[in-house]
Short mmCIF file of C-alpha atoms in Angstrom, two decimals:
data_model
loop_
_atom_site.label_atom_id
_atom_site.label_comp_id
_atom_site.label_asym_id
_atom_site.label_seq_id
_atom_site.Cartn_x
_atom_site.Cartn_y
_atom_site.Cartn_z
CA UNK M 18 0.00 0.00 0.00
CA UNK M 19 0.93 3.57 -0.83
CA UNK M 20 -0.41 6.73 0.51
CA UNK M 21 -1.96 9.39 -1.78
CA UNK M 22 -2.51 12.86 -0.94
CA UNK M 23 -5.69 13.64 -1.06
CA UNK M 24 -6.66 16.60 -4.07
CA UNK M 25 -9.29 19.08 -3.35
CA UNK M 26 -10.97 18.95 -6.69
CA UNK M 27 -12.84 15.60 -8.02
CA UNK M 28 -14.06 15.67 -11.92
CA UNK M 29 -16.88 13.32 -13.04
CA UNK M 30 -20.63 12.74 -13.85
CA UNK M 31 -22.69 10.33 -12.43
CA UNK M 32 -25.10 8.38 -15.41
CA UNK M 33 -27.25 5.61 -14.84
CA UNK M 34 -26.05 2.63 -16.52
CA UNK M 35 -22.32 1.12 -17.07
CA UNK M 36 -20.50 3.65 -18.95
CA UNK M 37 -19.54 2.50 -22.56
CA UNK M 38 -16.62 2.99 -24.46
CA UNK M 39 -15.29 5.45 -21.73
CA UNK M 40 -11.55 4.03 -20.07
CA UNK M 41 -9.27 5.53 -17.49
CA UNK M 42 -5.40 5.07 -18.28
CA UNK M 43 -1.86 6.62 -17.12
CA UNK M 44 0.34 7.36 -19.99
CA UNK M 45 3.16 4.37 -19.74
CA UNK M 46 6.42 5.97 -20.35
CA UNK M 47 7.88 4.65 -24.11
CA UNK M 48 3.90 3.47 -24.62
CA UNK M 49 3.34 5.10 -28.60
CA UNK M 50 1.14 7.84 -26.53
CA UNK M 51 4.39 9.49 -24.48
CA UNK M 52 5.56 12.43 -26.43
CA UNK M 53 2.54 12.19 -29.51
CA UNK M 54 0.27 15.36 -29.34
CA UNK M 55 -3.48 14.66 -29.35
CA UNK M 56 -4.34 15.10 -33.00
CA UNK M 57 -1.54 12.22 -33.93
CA UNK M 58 -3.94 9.91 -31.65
CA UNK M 59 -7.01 10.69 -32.41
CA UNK M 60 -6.26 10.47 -36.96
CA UNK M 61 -4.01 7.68 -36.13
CA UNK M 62 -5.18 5.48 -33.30
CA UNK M 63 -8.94 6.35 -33.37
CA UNK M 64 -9.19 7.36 -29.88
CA UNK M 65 -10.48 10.63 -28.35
CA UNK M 66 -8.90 11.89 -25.35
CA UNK M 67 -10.46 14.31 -22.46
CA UNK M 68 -9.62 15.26 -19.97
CA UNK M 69 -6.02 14.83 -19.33
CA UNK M 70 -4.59 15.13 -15.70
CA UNK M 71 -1.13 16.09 -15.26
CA UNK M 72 0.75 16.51 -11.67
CA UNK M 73 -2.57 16.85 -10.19
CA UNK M 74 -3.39 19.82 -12.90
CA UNK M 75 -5.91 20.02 -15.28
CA UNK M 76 -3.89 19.79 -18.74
CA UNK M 77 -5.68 22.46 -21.17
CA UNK M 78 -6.29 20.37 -24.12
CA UNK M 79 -5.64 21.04 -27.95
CA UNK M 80 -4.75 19.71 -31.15
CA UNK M 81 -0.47 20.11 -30.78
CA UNK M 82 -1.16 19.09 -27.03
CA UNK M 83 1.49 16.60 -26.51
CA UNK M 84 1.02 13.45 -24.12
CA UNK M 85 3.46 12.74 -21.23
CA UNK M 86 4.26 9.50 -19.40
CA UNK M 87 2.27 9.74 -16.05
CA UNK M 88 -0.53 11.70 -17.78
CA UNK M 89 -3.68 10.56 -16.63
CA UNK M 90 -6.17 10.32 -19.45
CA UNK M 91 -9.64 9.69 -20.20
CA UNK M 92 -10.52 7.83 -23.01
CA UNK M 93 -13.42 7.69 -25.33
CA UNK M 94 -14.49 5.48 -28.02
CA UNK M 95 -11.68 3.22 -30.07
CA UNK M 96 -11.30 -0.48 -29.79
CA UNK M 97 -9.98 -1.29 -26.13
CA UNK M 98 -7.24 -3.19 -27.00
CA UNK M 99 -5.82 -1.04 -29.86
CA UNK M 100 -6.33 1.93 -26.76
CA UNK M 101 -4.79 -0.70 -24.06
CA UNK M 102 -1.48 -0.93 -26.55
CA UNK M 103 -1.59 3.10 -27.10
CA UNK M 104 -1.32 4.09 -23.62
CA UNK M 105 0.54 1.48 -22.19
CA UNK M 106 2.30 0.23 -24.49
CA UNK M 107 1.08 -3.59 -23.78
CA UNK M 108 -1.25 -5.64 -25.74
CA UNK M 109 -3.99 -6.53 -23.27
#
């Protein structure tokens, strides 16, 4: 067990049913996402990322915004394994 400071700020929505096609990752450092700004992803990977935490900071998002290992990211939509491999750098 670790111990994690707690943040003051919590983002998220509450919906009824099991979210679909929405995934939580950290940004694997050498994973194809570490160091590729978000427009790469999204034309070549098919995946849609928002919102991106980094260092406990909301990251303002754009197209040149580039990814960092230990970015935490939200995913939505693309195929779960081809976003598995993207942002960790693993097959599943």
């Amino acid at each position: 067990m670790r111990t994690t400071p707690l943040q003051p700020w919590a983002v998220g929505i509450r919906v009824q049913g099991e979210p679909v096609g929405l995934r939580h990752y950290t940004v694997a450092s050498g994973a194809p996402a570490d160091g590729r700004p978000l427009f790469e992803l999204s034309r070549d990977e098919g995946v849609w990322v928002s919102p991106v935490s980094r260092d406990g900071e909301q990251v303002r998002l754009g197209r040149a915004t580039v990814l960092r290992a230990g970015d935490e990211v939200l995913v939505v939509g693309g195929e779960q394994p081809a976003a598995e491999r993207v942002f960790t750098g693993r097959d599943e």
